[in-house]
PDB file of C-alpha atoms in Angstrom:
ATOM      1  CA  UNK A1420     -33.811  -6.115  35.913  1.00  0.00           C
ATOM      2  CA  UNK A1421     -31.298  -6.254  33.114  1.00  0.00           C
ATOM      3  CA  UNK A1422     -30.942  -9.929  32.238  1.00  0.00           C
ATOM      4  CA  UNK A1423     -27.124  -9.905  32.279  1.00  0.00           C
ATOM      5  CA  UNK A1424     -27.169  -8.911  35.963  1.00  0.00           C
ATOM      6  CA  UNK A1425     -28.939 -12.099  37.036  1.00  0.00           C
ATOM      7  CA  UNK A1426     -27.833 -14.618  34.385  1.00  0.00           C
ATOM      8  CA  UNK A1427     -25.087 -17.084  35.246  1.00  0.00           C
ATOM      9  CA  UNK A1428     -22.168 -16.440  32.850  1.00  0.00           C
ATOM     10  CA  UNK A1429     -24.236 -14.946  29.997  1.00  0.00           C
ATOM     11  CA  UNK A1430     -22.747 -15.638  26.526  1.00  0.00           C
ATOM     12  CA  UNK A1431     -20.912 -12.618  25.159  1.00  0.00           C
ATOM     13  CA  UNK A1432     -22.385 -13.080  21.686  1.00  0.00           C
ATOM     14  CA  UNK A1433     -25.952 -13.093  22.943  1.00  0.00           C
ATOM     15  CA  UNK A1434     -27.476  -9.657  22.273  1.00  0.00           C
ATOM     16  CA  UNK A1435     -29.135  -7.598  24.934  1.00  0.00           C
ATOM     17  CA  UNK A1436     -32.287  -5.540  24.434  1.00  0.00           C
ATOM     18  CA  UNK A1437     -31.804  -3.196  21.498  1.00  0.00           C
ATOM     19  CA  UNK A1438     -28.334  -4.579  20.725  1.00  0.00           C
ATOM     20  CA  UNK A1439     -27.222  -5.861  17.327  1.00  0.00           C
ATOM     21  CA  UNK A1440     -24.983  -8.874  17.234  1.00  0.00           C
ATOM     22  CA  UNK A1441     -22.864  -9.918  14.237  1.00  0.00           C
ATOM     23  CA  UNK A1442     -20.125 -12.519  13.943  1.00  0.00           C
ATOM     24  CA  UNK A1443     -16.759 -10.761  14.020  1.00  0.00           C
ATOM     25  CA  UNK A1444     -16.021 -11.480  10.348  1.00  0.00           C
ATOM     26  CA  UNK A1445     -19.414 -10.066   9.302  1.00  0.00           C
ATOM     27  CA  UNK A1446     -18.900  -6.980  11.449  1.00  0.00           C
ATOM     28  CA  UNK A1447     -15.481  -6.216   9.929  1.00  0.00           C
ATOM     29  CA  UNK A1448     -16.853  -6.778   6.416  1.00  0.00           C
ATOM     30  CA  UNK A1449     -19.533  -4.180   7.072  1.00  0.00           C
ATOM     31  CA  UNK A1450     -17.005  -1.778   8.579  1.00  0.00           C
ATOM     32  CA  UNK A1451     -14.616  -2.188   5.641  1.00  0.00           C
ATOM     33  CA  UNK A1452     -17.362  -1.659   3.083  1.00  0.00           C
ATOM     34  CA  UNK A1453     -18.644   1.435   4.877  1.00  0.00           C
ATOM     35  CA  UNK A1454     -15.129   2.907   4.940  1.00  0.00           C
ATOM     36  CA  UNK A1455     -14.562   2.061   1.272  1.00  0.00           C
ATOM     37  CA  UNK A1456     -17.800   3.847   0.420  1.00  0.00           C
ATOM     38  CA  UNK A1457     -16.738   6.917   2.385  1.00  0.00           C
ATOM     39  CA  UNK A1458     -13.358   7.026   0.653  1.00  0.00           C
ATOM     40  CA  UNK A1459     -14.463   5.947  -2.835  1.00  0.00           C
ATOM     41  CA  UNK A1460     -14.867   9.428  -4.298  1.00  0.00           C
ATOM     42  CA  UNK A1461     -11.678  10.665  -2.604  1.00  0.00           C
ATOM     43  CA  UNK A1462      -9.605   7.782  -4.014  1.00  0.00           C
ATOM     44  CA  UNK A1463     -11.107   8.285  -7.474  1.00  0.00           C
ATOM     45  CA  UNK A1464     -10.175  11.955  -7.358  1.00  0.00           C
ATOM     46  CA  UNK A1465      -6.692  11.326  -5.903  1.00  0.00           C
ATOM     47  CA  UNK A1466      -5.696   8.366  -8.072  1.00  0.00           C
ATOM     48  CA  UNK A1467      -8.112   8.141 -10.988  1.00  0.00           C
ATOM     49  CA  UNK A1468      -7.218  11.433 -12.662  1.00  0.00           C
ATOM     50  CA  UNK A1469      -3.763  12.412 -13.910  1.00  0.00           C
ATOM     51  CA  UNK A1470      -2.569  15.821 -15.053  1.00  0.00           C
ATOM     52  CA  UNK A1471       0.086  15.286 -17.708  1.00  0.00           C
ATOM     53  CA  UNK A1472       2.544  18.035 -18.567  1.00  0.00           C
ATOM     54  CA  UNK A1473       1.941  17.994 -22.329  1.00  0.00           C
ATOM     55  CA  UNK A1474      -1.865  17.644 -22.174  1.00  0.00           C
ATOM     56  CA  UNK A1475      -4.036  20.611 -21.235  1.00  0.00           C
ATOM     57  CA  UNK A1476      -6.874  18.598 -19.705  1.00  0.00           C
ATOM     58  CA  UNK A1477      -6.935  15.921 -16.963  1.00  0.00           C
ATOM     59  CA  UNK A1478      -6.702  12.313 -18.146  1.00  0.00           C
ATOM     60  CA  UNK A1479      -8.459   9.286 -16.659  1.00  0.00           C
ATOM     61  CA  UNK A1480      -5.897   6.732 -15.527  1.00  0.00           C
ATOM     62  CA  UNK A1481      -7.822   3.911 -17.206  1.00  0.00           C
ATOM     63  CA  UNK A1482      -7.372   5.655 -20.559  1.00  0.00           C
ATOM     64  CA  UNK A1483      -3.581   5.562 -20.458  1.00  0.00           C
ATOM     65  CA  UNK A1484      -2.661   2.683 -18.133  1.00  0.00           C
ATOM     66  CA  UNK A1485      -0.980  -0.340 -19.667  1.00  0.00           C
ATOM     67  CA  UNK A1486      -0.095  -3.545 -17.864  1.00  0.00           C
ATOM     68  CA  UNK A1487       3.270  -3.450 -16.111  1.00  0.00           C
ATOM     69  CA  UNK A1488       5.590  -6.438 -16.199  1.00  0.00           C
ATOM     70  CA  UNK A1489       8.188  -6.702 -13.463  1.00  0.00           C
ATOM     71  CA  UNK A1490      11.364  -8.651 -12.824  1.00  0.00           C
ATOM     72  CA  UNK A1491      11.708 -10.491  -9.554  1.00  0.00           C
ATOM     73  CA  UNK A1492      15.425  -9.658  -9.367  1.00  0.00           C
ATOM     74  CA  UNK A1493      17.266  -6.416 -10.050  1.00  0.00           C
ATOM     75  CA  UNK A1494      19.613  -7.159 -12.935  1.00  0.00           C
ATOM     76  CA  UNK A1495      22.180  -4.587 -11.786  1.00  0.00           C
ATOM     77  CA  UNK A1496      22.409  -6.173  -8.348  1.00  0.00           C
ATOM     78  CA  UNK A1497      23.169  -9.781  -9.253  1.00  0.00           C
ATOM     79  CA  UNK A1498      26.511 -11.141  -8.145  1.00  0.00           C
ATOM     80  CA  UNK A1499      28.553 -14.109  -9.342  1.00  0.00           C
ATOM     81  CA  UNK A1500      31.506 -15.855  -7.778  1.00  0.00           C
ATOM     82  CA  UNK A1501      34.797 -15.927  -9.721  1.00  0.00           C
ATOM     83  CA  UNK A1502      34.289 -19.610 -10.473  1.00  0.00           C
ATOM     84  CA  UNK A1503      30.874 -18.830 -11.938  1.00  0.00           C
ATOM     85  CA  UNK A1504      32.339 -16.074 -14.126  1.00  0.00           C
ATOM     86  CA  UNK A1505      35.005 -18.441 -15.472  1.00  0.00           C
ATOM     87  CA  UNK A1506      32.327 -20.891 -16.576  1.00  0.00           C
ATOM     88  CA  UNK A1507      29.889 -18.263 -17.831  1.00  0.00           C
ATOM     89  CA  UNK A1508      28.122 -19.260 -21.051  1.00  0.00           C
ATOM     90  CA  UNK A1509      28.284 -16.400 -23.620  1.00  0.00           C
ATOM     91  CA  UNK A1510      24.570 -16.901 -24.281  1.00  0.00           C
ATOM     92  CA  UNK A1511      23.913 -15.728 -20.725  1.00  0.00           C
ATOM     93  CA  UNK A1512      26.179 -12.688 -20.990  1.00  0.00           C
ATOM     94  CA  UNK A1513      24.155  -9.589 -21.908  1.00  0.00           C
ATOM     95  CA  UNK A1514      26.948  -7.330 -23.187  1.00  0.00           C
ATOM     96  CA  UNK A1515      28.604  -6.485 -26.491  1.00  0.00           C
ATOM     97  CA  UNK A1516      26.012  -8.461 -28.432  1.00  0.00           C
ATOM     98  CA  UNK A1517      27.105 -11.801 -26.964  1.00  0.00           C
ATOM     99  CA  UNK A1518      23.583 -12.801 -26.042  1.00  0.00           C
ATOM    100  CA  UNK A1519      20.542 -11.734 -24.064  1.00  0.00           C
ATOM    101  CA  UNK A1520      19.766 -12.643 -20.496  1.00  0.00           C
ATOM    102  CA  UNK A1521      16.264 -13.998 -20.405  1.00  0.00           C
ATOM    103  CA  UNK A1522      14.670 -13.379 -17.049  1.00  0.00           C
ATOM    104  CA  UNK A1523      11.148 -14.385 -16.174  1.00  0.00           C
ATOM    105  CA  UNK A1524       8.715 -11.495 -15.951  1.00  0.00           C
ATOM    106  CA  UNK A1525       5.399 -11.420 -14.152  1.00  0.00           C
ATOM    107  CA  UNK A1526       2.524  -8.973 -14.394  1.00  0.00           C
ATOM    108  CA  UNK A1527       2.714  -6.220 -11.789  1.00  0.00           C
ATOM    109  CA  UNK A1528      -0.836  -6.867 -10.629  1.00  0.00           C
ATOM    110  CA  UNK A1529       0.010 -10.556 -10.094  1.00  0.00           C
ATOM    111  CA  UNK A1530       3.079  -9.619  -8.049  1.00  0.00           C
ATOM    112  CA  UNK A1531       0.883  -7.391  -5.885  1.00  0.00           C
ATOM    113  CA  UNK A1532      -1.523 -10.298  -5.354  1.00  0.00           C
ATOM    114  CA  UNK A1533       1.214 -12.757  -4.398  1.00  0.00           C
ATOM    115  CA  UNK A1534       3.318 -10.496  -2.151  1.00  0.00           C
ATOM    116  CA  UNK A1535       1.632  -8.701   0.729  1.00  0.00           C
ATOM    117  CA  UNK A1536       4.749  -6.537   1.131  1.00  0.00           C
ATOM    118  CA  UNK A1537       5.987  -5.305  -2.228  1.00  0.00           C
ATOM    119  CA  UNK A1538       8.753  -2.840  -3.060  1.00  0.00           C
ATOM    120  CA  UNK A1539       8.502  -1.518  -6.611  1.00  0.00           C
ATOM    121  CA  UNK A1540      11.827  -0.272  -7.984  1.00  0.00           C
ATOM    122  CA  UNK A1541      12.480   1.331 -11.359  1.00  0.00           C
ATOM    123  CA  UNK A1542      13.981   4.211 -13.263  1.00  0.00           C
ATOM    124  CA  UNK A1543      12.259   7.601 -13.040  1.00  0.00           C
ATOM    125  CA  UNK A1544       9.326   7.856 -15.420  1.00  0.00           C
ATOM    126  CA  UNK A1545       8.701   4.129 -15.961  1.00  0.00           C
ATOM    127  CA  UNK A1546       5.252   4.307 -14.357  1.00  0.00           C
ATOM    128  CA  UNK A1547       5.641   3.367 -10.686  1.00  0.00           C
ATOM    129  CA  UNK A1548       3.251   6.047  -9.419  1.00  0.00           C
ATOM    130  CA  UNK A1549       0.749   5.207 -12.163  1.00  0.00           C
ATOM    131  CA  UNK A1550       0.975   1.544 -11.171  1.00  0.00           C
ATOM    132  CA  UNK A1551       0.281   2.313  -7.494  1.00  0.00           C
ATOM    133  CA  UNK A1552      -2.641   4.558  -8.462  1.00  0.00           C
ATOM    134  CA  UNK A1553      -3.971   1.803 -10.709  1.00  0.00           C
ATOM    135  CA  UNK A1554      -3.883  -0.609  -7.752  1.00  0.00           C
ATOM    136  CA  UNK A1555      -5.809   1.932  -5.656  1.00  0.00           C
ATOM    137  CA  UNK A1556      -8.489   2.326  -8.342  1.00  0.00           C
ATOM    138  CA  UNK A1557      -8.751  -1.435  -8.905  1.00  0.00           C
ATOM    139  CA  UNK A1558      -9.159  -1.943  -5.151  1.00  0.00           C
ATOM    140  CA  UNK A1559     -11.671   0.890  -5.018  1.00  0.00           C
ATOM    141  CA  UNK A1560     -13.732  -0.885  -7.681  1.00  0.00           C
ATOM    142  CA  UNK A1561     -13.428  -4.282  -5.981  1.00  0.00           C
ATOM    143  CA  UNK A1562     -11.274  -5.798  -8.748  1.00  0.00           C
ATOM    144  CA  UNK A1563      -8.121  -6.099  -6.627  1.00  0.00           C
ATOM    145  CA  UNK A1564      -7.910  -6.822  -2.890  1.00  0.00           C
ATOM    146  CA  UNK A1565     -11.723  -6.486  -2.739  1.00  0.00           C
ATOM    147  CA  UNK A1566     -11.887  -6.929   1.040  1.00  0.00           C
ATOM    148  CA  UNK A1567      -9.405  -4.153   1.783  1.00  0.00           C
ATOM    149  CA  UNK A1568      -9.595  -0.365   1.946  1.00  0.00           C
ATOM    150  CA  UNK A1569      -7.103   1.486  -0.297  1.00  0.00           C
ATOM    151  CA  UNK A1570      -5.089   4.342   1.208  1.00  0.00           C
ATOM    152  CA  UNK A1571      -2.639   6.258  -0.984  1.00  0.00           C
ATOM    153  CA  UNK A1572       0.168   8.242   0.645  1.00  0.00           C
ATOM    154  CA  UNK A1573       2.791  10.507  -0.943  1.00  0.00           C
ATOM    155  CA  UNK A1574       5.820   9.882   1.269  1.00  0.00           C
ATOM    156  CA  UNK A1575       7.255  13.301   0.488  1.00  0.00           C
ATOM    157  CA  UNK A1576       4.152  14.918   2.013  1.00  0.00           C
ATOM    158  CA  UNK A1577       4.332  12.574   5.011  1.00  0.00           C
ATOM    159  CA  UNK A1578       7.989  13.528   5.597  1.00  0.00           C
ATOM    160  CA  UNK A1579       7.322  17.251   5.293  1.00  0.00           C
ATOM    161  CA  UNK A1580       4.363  17.091   7.678  1.00  0.00           C
ATOM    162  CA  UNK A1581       6.329  14.976  10.165  1.00  0.00           C
ATOM    163  CA  UNK A1582       9.293  17.348  10.082  1.00  0.00           C
ATOM    164  CA  UNK A1583       7.029  20.296  10.902  1.00  0.00           C
ATOM    165  CA  UNK A1584       5.578  18.408  13.875  1.00  0.00           C
ATOM    166  CA  UNK A1585       9.022  17.052  14.799  1.00  0.00           C
ATOM    167  CA  UNK A1586       7.562  13.559  15.054  1.00  0.00           C
ATOM    168  CA  UNK A1587       7.483  10.790  12.444  1.00  0.00           C
ATOM    169  CA  UNK A1588       4.365   8.736  13.097  1.00  0.00           C
ATOM    170  CA  UNK A1589       2.685   7.061  10.125  1.00  0.00           C
ATOM    171  CA  UNK A1590      -0.207   5.851  12.277  1.00  0.00           C
ATOM    172  CA  UNK A1591      -1.010   9.407  13.373  1.00  0.00           C
ATOM    173  CA  UNK A1592      -0.511  10.871   9.894  1.00  0.00           C
ATOM    174  CA  UNK A1593      -2.923   8.458   8.195  1.00  0.00           C
ATOM    175  CA  UNK A1594      -5.473   8.813  10.989  1.00  0.00           C
ATOM    176  CA  UNK A1595      -5.287  12.618  10.705  1.00  0.00           C
ATOM    177  CA  UNK A1596      -5.599  12.377   6.917  1.00  0.00           C
ATOM    178  CA  UNK A1597      -8.707  10.175   7.216  1.00  0.00           C
ATOM    179  CA  UNK A1598     -10.160  12.560   9.782  1.00  0.00           C
ATOM    180  CA  UNK A1599      -9.897  15.410   7.280  1.00  0.00           C
ATOM    181  CA  UNK A1600     -11.604  13.189   4.712  1.00  0.00           C
ATOM    182  CA  UNK A1601     -14.614  12.562   6.940  1.00  0.00           C
ATOM    183  CA  UNK A1602     -13.721   9.441   8.932  1.00  0.00           C
ATOM    184  CA  UNK A1603     -13.811  10.945  12.404  1.00  0.00           C
ATOM    185  CA  UNK A1604     -13.768   7.751  14.435  1.00  0.00           C
ATOM    186  CA  UNK A1605     -10.097   6.813  14.885  1.00  0.00           C
ATOM    187  CA  UNK A1606     -11.064   3.415  16.269  1.00  0.00           C
ATOM    188  CA  UNK A1607     -12.456   2.472  12.835  1.00  0.00           C
ATOM    189  CA  UNK A1608      -9.068   2.835  11.163  1.00  0.00           C
ATOM    190  CA  UNK A1609      -7.366   1.010  14.025  1.00  0.00           C
ATOM    191  CA  UNK A1610      -9.833  -1.869  13.773  1.00  0.00           C
ATOM    192  CA  UNK A1611      -9.319  -2.171  10.013  1.00  0.00           C
ATOM    193  CA  UNK A1612      -5.555  -2.266  10.517  1.00  0.00           C
ATOM    194  CA  UNK A1613      -5.771  -4.886  13.242  1.00  0.00           C
ATOM    195  CA  UNK A1614      -7.931  -7.099  11.031  1.00  0.00           C
ATOM    196  CA  UNK A1615      -5.717  -6.703   7.937  1.00  0.00           C
ATOM    197  CA  UNK A1616      -8.256  -4.769   5.885  1.00  0.00           C
ATOM    198  CA  UNK A1617      -5.995  -1.999   4.564  1.00  0.00           C
ATOM    199  CA  UNK A1618      -4.126  -1.722   1.260  1.00  0.00           C
ATOM    200  CA  UNK A1619      -1.467   0.900   1.990  1.00  0.00           C
ATOM    201  CA  UNK A1620       0.208   2.400  -1.072  1.00  0.00           C
ATOM    202  CA  UNK A1621       3.312   4.461  -0.244  1.00  0.00           C
ATOM    203  CA  UNK A1622       4.595   6.395  -3.223  1.00  0.00           C
ATOM    204  CA  UNK A1623       7.884   8.136  -3.916  1.00  0.00           C
ATOM    205  CA  UNK A1624      10.363   7.071  -1.256  1.00  0.00           C
ATOM    206  CA  UNK A1625      13.113   8.504  -3.454  1.00  0.00           C
ATOM    207  CA  UNK A1626      11.521  11.986  -3.216  1.00  0.00           C
ATOM    208  CA  UNK A1627      12.024  12.130   0.550  1.00  0.00           C
ATOM    209  CA  UNK A1628      14.857  14.435   1.584  1.00  0.00           C
ATOM    210  CA  UNK A1629      18.015  12.616   2.643  1.00  0.00           C
ATOM    211  CA  UNK A1630      17.822  14.121   6.140  1.00  0.00           C
ATOM    212  CA  UNK A1631      14.367  12.579   6.610  1.00  0.00           C
ATOM    213  CA  UNK A1632      14.951   9.246   4.891  1.00  0.00           C
ATOM    214  CA  UNK A1633      16.159   7.233   7.890  1.00  0.00           C
ATOM    215  CA  UNK A1634      13.187   8.331  10.007  1.00  0.00           C
ATOM    216  CA  UNK A1635      10.729   7.567   7.217  1.00  0.00           C
ATOM    217  CA  UNK A1636      12.209   4.107   6.606  1.00  0.00           C
ATOM    218  CA  UNK A1637      12.194   3.354  10.317  1.00  0.00           C
ATOM    219  CA  UNK A1638       8.545   4.368  10.590  1.00  0.00           C
ATOM    220  CA  UNK A1639       7.513   2.277   7.556  1.00  0.00           C
ATOM    221  CA  UNK A1640       9.265  -0.804   8.974  1.00  0.00           C
ATOM    222  CA  UNK A1641       7.643  -0.310  12.385  1.00  0.00           C
ATOM    223  CA  UNK A1642       4.211   0.185  10.847  1.00  0.00           C
ATOM    224  CA  UNK A1643       4.516  -2.903   8.632  1.00  0.00           C
ATOM    225  CA  UNK A1644       5.658  -5.047  11.547  1.00  0.00           C
ATOM    226  CA  UNK A1645       2.884  -3.826  13.836  1.00  0.00           C
ATOM    227  CA  UNK A1646       0.114  -4.270  11.260  1.00  0.00           C
ATOM    228  CA  UNK A1647       1.576  -7.206   9.366  1.00  0.00           C
ATOM    229  CA  UNK A1648      -1.813  -8.587   8.295  1.00  0.00           C
ATOM    230  CA  UNK A1649      -2.314  -5.784   5.792  1.00  0.00           C
ATOM    231  CA  UNK A1650      -1.005  -5.313   2.250  1.00  0.00           C
ATOM    232  CA  UNK A1651       1.797  -2.813   1.551  1.00  0.00           C
ATOM    233  CA  UNK A1652       3.246  -1.497  -1.720  1.00  0.00           C
ATOM    234  CA  UNK A1653       6.128   1.024  -1.717  1.00  0.00           C
ATOM    235  CA  UNK A1654       7.615   2.673  -4.811  1.00  0.00           C
ATOM    236  CA  UNK A1655      11.209   3.858  -5.060  1.00  0.00           C
ATOM    237  CA  UNK A1656      12.977   5.272  -8.130  1.00  0.00           C
ATOM    238  CA  UNK A1657      16.449   3.966  -8.840  1.00  0.00           C
ATOM    239  CA  UNK A1658      19.114   6.553  -9.582  1.00  0.00           C
ATOM    240  CA  UNK A1659      19.864   7.025 -13.254  1.00  0.00           C
TER     241      UNK A1659
END
Protein backbone atom coordinates (compact mmCIF):
# COMPACT_ATOMS: atom_id res chain seq x y z
CA UNK A 1 0.00 0.00 0.00
CA UNK A 2 1.03 3.59 -0.47
CA UNK A 3 2.40 4.71 2.88
CA UNK A 4 0.37 7.95 2.99
CA UNK A 5 -2.86 5.93 2.93
CA UNK A 6 -2.11 4.20 6.22
CA UNK A 7 0.07 6.75 8.05
CA UNK A 8 -1.51 8.91 10.74
CA UNK A 9 -1.20 12.56 9.61
CA UNK A 10 1.89 12.09 7.40
CA UNK A 11 4.13 15.21 7.27
CA UNK A 12 3.63 17.16 4.07
CA UNK A 13 7.36 17.73 3.62
CA UNK A 14 8.18 14.04 3.83
CA UNK A 15 8.75 12.73 0.29
CA UNK A 16 6.95 9.75 -1.11
CA UNK A 17 8.54 7.10 -3.32
CA UNK A 18 10.18 8.77 -6.30
CA UNK A 19 9.33 12.27 -5.04
CA UNK A 20 11.84 15.08 -4.60
CA UNK A 21 11.43 17.35 -1.63
CA UNK A 22 13.04 20.80 -1.29
CA UNK A 23 12.44 23.55 1.24
CA UNK A 24 10.24 26.21 -0.34
CA UNK A 25 13.04 28.78 -0.52
CA UNK A 26 15.35 26.28 -2.25
CA UNK A 27 12.62 25.31 -4.70
CA UNK A 28 11.92 28.92 -5.70
CA UNK A 29 15.66 29.60 -6.06
CA UNK A 30 15.92 26.71 -8.50
CA UNK A 31 12.83 27.86 -10.38
CA UNK A 32 14.10 31.44 -10.63
CA UNK A 33 17.52 30.35 -11.86
CA UNK A 34 16.01 28.02 -14.45
CA UNK A 35 13.80 30.84 -15.76
CA UNK A 36 16.72 33.28 -15.82
CA UNK A 37 18.70 30.77 -17.86
CA UNK A 38 15.84 30.36 -20.32
CA UNK A 39 15.48 34.12 -20.74
CA UNK A 40 19.18 35.07 -20.59
CA UNK A 41 19.81 35.12 -24.33
CA UNK A 42 16.48 36.85 -25.01
CA UNK A 43 17.21 39.63 -22.50
CA UNK A 44 20.73 40.06 -23.88
CA UNK A 45 19.32 40.43 -27.38
CA UNK A 46 16.46 42.72 -26.31
CA UNK A 47 18.39 44.98 -23.94
CA UNK A 48 22.10 44.43 -24.51
CA UNK A 49 22.28 45.71 -28.09
CA UNK A 50 21.29 49.20 -29.23
CA UNK A 51 20.85 50.46 -32.78
CA UNK A 52 21.77 54.13 -32.83
CA UNK A 53 20.59 56.39 -35.63
CA UNK A 54 24.01 57.80 -36.53
CA UNK A 55 25.94 54.50 -36.27
CA UNK A 56 25.63 51.87 -38.98
CA UNK A 57 26.29 48.87 -36.75
CA UNK A 58 24.67 47.69 -33.48
CA UNK A 59 26.33 48.86 -30.27
CA UNK A 60 26.70 46.91 -27.02
CA UNK A 61 25.01 48.78 -24.19
CA UNK A 62 28.03 48.28 -21.93
CA UNK A 63 30.17 50.20 -24.43
CA UNK A 64 28.14 53.39 -24.20
CA UNK A 65 26.39 53.29 -20.81
CA UNK A 66 27.46 55.81 -18.20
CA UNK A 67 26.24 55.97 -14.63
CA UNK A 68 23.02 57.94 -14.18
CA UNK A 69 22.56 60.27 -11.24
CA UNK A 70 19.02 61.12 -10.23
CA UNK A 71 17.28 63.71 -8.09
CA UNK A 72 14.82 62.52 -5.49
CA UNK A 73 12.55 65.51 -6.14
CA UNK A 74 11.43 67.10 -9.39
CA UNK A 75 12.75 70.65 -9.31
CA UNK A 76 9.89 72.00 -11.44
CA UNK A 77 7.30 70.60 -9.05
CA UNK A 78 8.46 72.08 -5.75
CA UNK A 79 6.12 74.51 -4.06
CA UNK A 80 6.71 77.16 -1.41
CA UNK A 81 4.28 79.06 0.75
CA UNK A 82 4.19 82.87 0.45
CA UNK A 83 5.90 83.20 3.82
CA UNK A 84 8.71 80.95 2.60
CA UNK A 85 9.13 83.04 -0.56
CA UNK A 86 9.39 86.24 1.48
CA UNK A 87 12.24 84.77 3.50
CA UNK A 88 13.95 83.06 0.57
CA UNK A 89 17.75 83.29 0.70
CA UNK A 90 19.14 84.45 -2.70
CA UNK A 91 21.72 81.67 -2.49
CA UNK A 92 18.87 79.17 -2.78
CA UNK A 93 17.23 80.93 -5.72
CA UNK A 94 18.34 79.36 -9.01
CA UNK A 95 17.43 82.17 -11.43
CA UNK A 96 19.10 85.18 -13.00
CA UNK A 97 22.50 84.16 -11.64
CA UNK A 98 21.47 84.68 -8.01
CA UNK A 99 22.76 81.31 -6.93
CA UNK A 100 22.47 77.59 -7.57
CA UNK A 101 20.14 75.20 -5.84
CA UNK A 102 22.19 72.30 -4.61
CA UNK A 103 20.11 69.17 -4.44
CA UNK A 104 21.45 65.81 -3.36
CA UNK A 105 21.87 63.33 -6.18
CA UNK A 106 22.10 59.57 -5.92
CA UNK A 107 23.24 56.99 -8.44
CA UNK A 108 20.37 55.54 -10.46
CA UNK A 109 21.41 51.99 -9.66
CA UNK A 110 21.36 52.81 -5.93
CA UNK A 111 17.87 54.29 -6.24
CA UNK A 112 16.72 51.09 -7.93
CA UNK A 113 18.19 49.06 -5.06
CA UNK A 114 16.53 51.16 -2.36
CA UNK A 115 13.08 51.58 -3.93
CA UNK A 116 11.18 48.48 -5.02
CA UNK A 117 8.74 50.72 -6.92
CA UNK A 118 10.59 53.37 -8.90
CA UNK A 119 9.28 55.90 -11.41
CA UNK A 120 12.04 57.37 -13.57
CA UNK A 121 11.16 60.78 -15.01
CA UNK A 122 13.25 62.90 -17.37
CA UNK A 123 13.39 64.86 -20.58
CA UNK A 124 13.33 62.93 -23.86
CA UNK A 125 16.76 61.61 -24.78
CA UNK A 126 18.37 61.73 -21.32
CA UNK A 127 18.80 57.95 -21.21
CA UNK A 128 15.79 56.50 -19.39
CA UNK A 129 15.38 53.54 -21.75
CA UNK A 130 19.13 52.89 -21.68
CA UNK A 131 19.02 52.95 -17.88
CA UNK A 132 16.18 50.41 -17.75
CA UNK A 133 17.99 48.18 -20.25
CA UNK A 134 21.15 48.47 -18.18
CA UNK A 135 19.21 47.28 -15.11
CA UNK A 136 17.91 44.31 -17.12
CA UNK A 137 21.43 43.35 -18.24
CA UNK A 138 22.87 43.79 -14.74
CA UNK A 139 20.11 41.58 -13.34
CA UNK A 140 20.66 39.08 -16.14
CA UNK A 141 24.33 38.86 -15.13
CA UNK A 142 23.53 38.60 -11.41
CA UNK A 143 25.04 42.00 -10.56
CA UNK A 144 21.72 43.64 -9.65
CA UNK A 145 18.69 41.99 -8.02
CA UNK A 146 20.47 38.62 -8.43
CA UNK A 147 17.54 36.60 -7.08
CA UNK A 148 15.01 38.06 -9.51
CA UNK A 149 14.13 37.43 -13.15
CA UNK A 150 14.26 40.51 -15.41
CA UNK A 151 11.34 41.17 -17.75
CA UNK A 152 11.44 44.19 -20.07
CA UNK A 153 8.19 45.55 -21.50
CA UNK A 154 7.63 48.37 -24.01
CA UNK A 155 4.37 49.89 -22.76
CA UNK A 156 3.50 51.17 -26.22
CA UNK A 157 3.49 47.58 -27.51
CA UNK A 158 1.45 46.44 -24.50
CA UNK A 159 -1.14 49.17 -25.17
CA UNK A 160 -1.39 48.37 -28.87
CA UNK A 161 -1.78 44.65 -28.22
CA UNK A 162 -4.37 45.27 -25.50
CA UNK A 163 -6.38 47.60 -27.73
CA UNK A 164 -6.54 44.95 -30.46
CA UNK A 165 -7.81 42.39 -27.94
CA UNK A 166 -10.06 44.99 -26.30
CA UNK A 167 -8.73 43.97 -22.89
CA UNK A 168 -5.91 45.52 -20.85
CA UNK A 169 -4.37 42.73 -18.80
CA UNK A 170 -0.67 42.98 -17.96
CA UNK A 171 -0.67 39.54 -16.35
CA UNK A 172 -1.95 37.93 -19.55
CA UNK A 173 0.33 39.99 -21.81
CA UNK A 174 3.52 39.04 -19.96
CA UNK A 175 2.46 35.40 -19.70
CA UNK A 176 1.75 35.32 -23.45
CA UNK A 177 5.08 37.01 -24.15
CA UNK A 178 6.95 34.42 -22.04
CA UNK A 179 5.05 31.63 -23.77
CA UNK A 180 6.33 32.84 -27.13
CA UNK A 181 9.84 32.92 -25.66
CA UNK A 182 9.71 29.28 -24.60
CA UNK A 183 8.30 29.34 -21.06
CA UNK A 184 5.15 27.34 -21.67
CA UNK A 185 4.17 26.66 -18.08
CA UNK A 186 2.11 29.67 -16.95
CA UNK A 187 2.23 28.48 -13.34
CA UNK A 188 6.00 29.14 -13.32
CA UNK A 189 5.53 32.85 -13.97
CA UNK A 190 2.70 33.03 -11.45
CA UNK A 191 4.84 31.34 -8.80
CA UNK A 192 7.74 33.73 -9.41
CA UNK A 193 5.39 36.70 -9.08
CA UNK A 194 3.85 35.39 -5.88
CA UNK A 195 7.29 34.90 -4.34
CA UNK A 196 8.60 38.33 -5.42
CA UNK A 197 11.18 37.01 -7.87
CA UNK A 198 10.47 39.33 -10.81
CA UNK A 199 12.16 42.59 -11.83
CA UNK A 200 9.58 44.22 -14.11
CA UNK A 201 10.90 47.06 -16.26
CA UNK A 202 8.14 49.08 -17.96
CA UNK A 203 9.50 51.49 -20.52
CA UNK A 204 7.97 54.48 -22.28
CA UNK A 205 4.73 55.35 -20.52
CA UNK A 206 4.79 58.67 -22.36
CA UNK A 207 4.63 56.84 -25.73
CA UNK A 208 1.23 55.33 -24.93
CA UNK A 209 -1.61 56.99 -26.82
CA UNK A 210 -3.71 59.33 -24.70
CA UNK A 211 -6.83 57.23 -25.31
CA UNK A 212 -5.08 54.19 -23.80
CA UNK A 213 -3.21 55.91 -20.98
CA UNK A 214 -5.86 55.61 -18.25
CA UNK A 215 -6.31 51.88 -18.89
CA UNK A 216 -2.56 51.29 -18.91
CA UNK A 217 -2.05 53.21 -15.66
CA UNK A 218 -4.93 51.38 -14.02
CA UNK A 219 -3.49 48.03 -15.05
CA UNK A 220 0.02 48.91 -13.80
CA UNK A 221 -1.36 49.99 -10.41
CA UNK A 222 -3.44 46.82 -10.11
CA UNK A 223 -0.51 44.62 -11.07
CA UNK A 224 1.86 46.32 -8.61
CA UNK A 225 -0.66 46.03 -5.78
CA UNK A 226 -1.38 42.37 -6.49
CA UNK A 227 2.28 41.36 -6.78
CA UNK A 228 3.75 43.88 -4.35
CA UNK A 229 6.70 41.67 -3.38
CA UNK A 230 8.39 42.23 -6.73
CA UNK A 231 10.53 45.11 -8.01
CA UNK A 232 9.09 47.61 -10.52
CA UNK A 233 10.73 50.38 -12.55
CA UNK A 234 8.67 52.58 -14.90
CA UNK A 235 10.07 55.26 -17.21
CA UNK A 236 8.14 58.34 -18.31
CA UNK A 237 9.44 61.27 -20.38
CA UNK A 238 8.51 64.73 -19.18
CA UNK A 239 7.16 67.12 -21.79
CA UNK A 240 9.69 69.59 -23.12
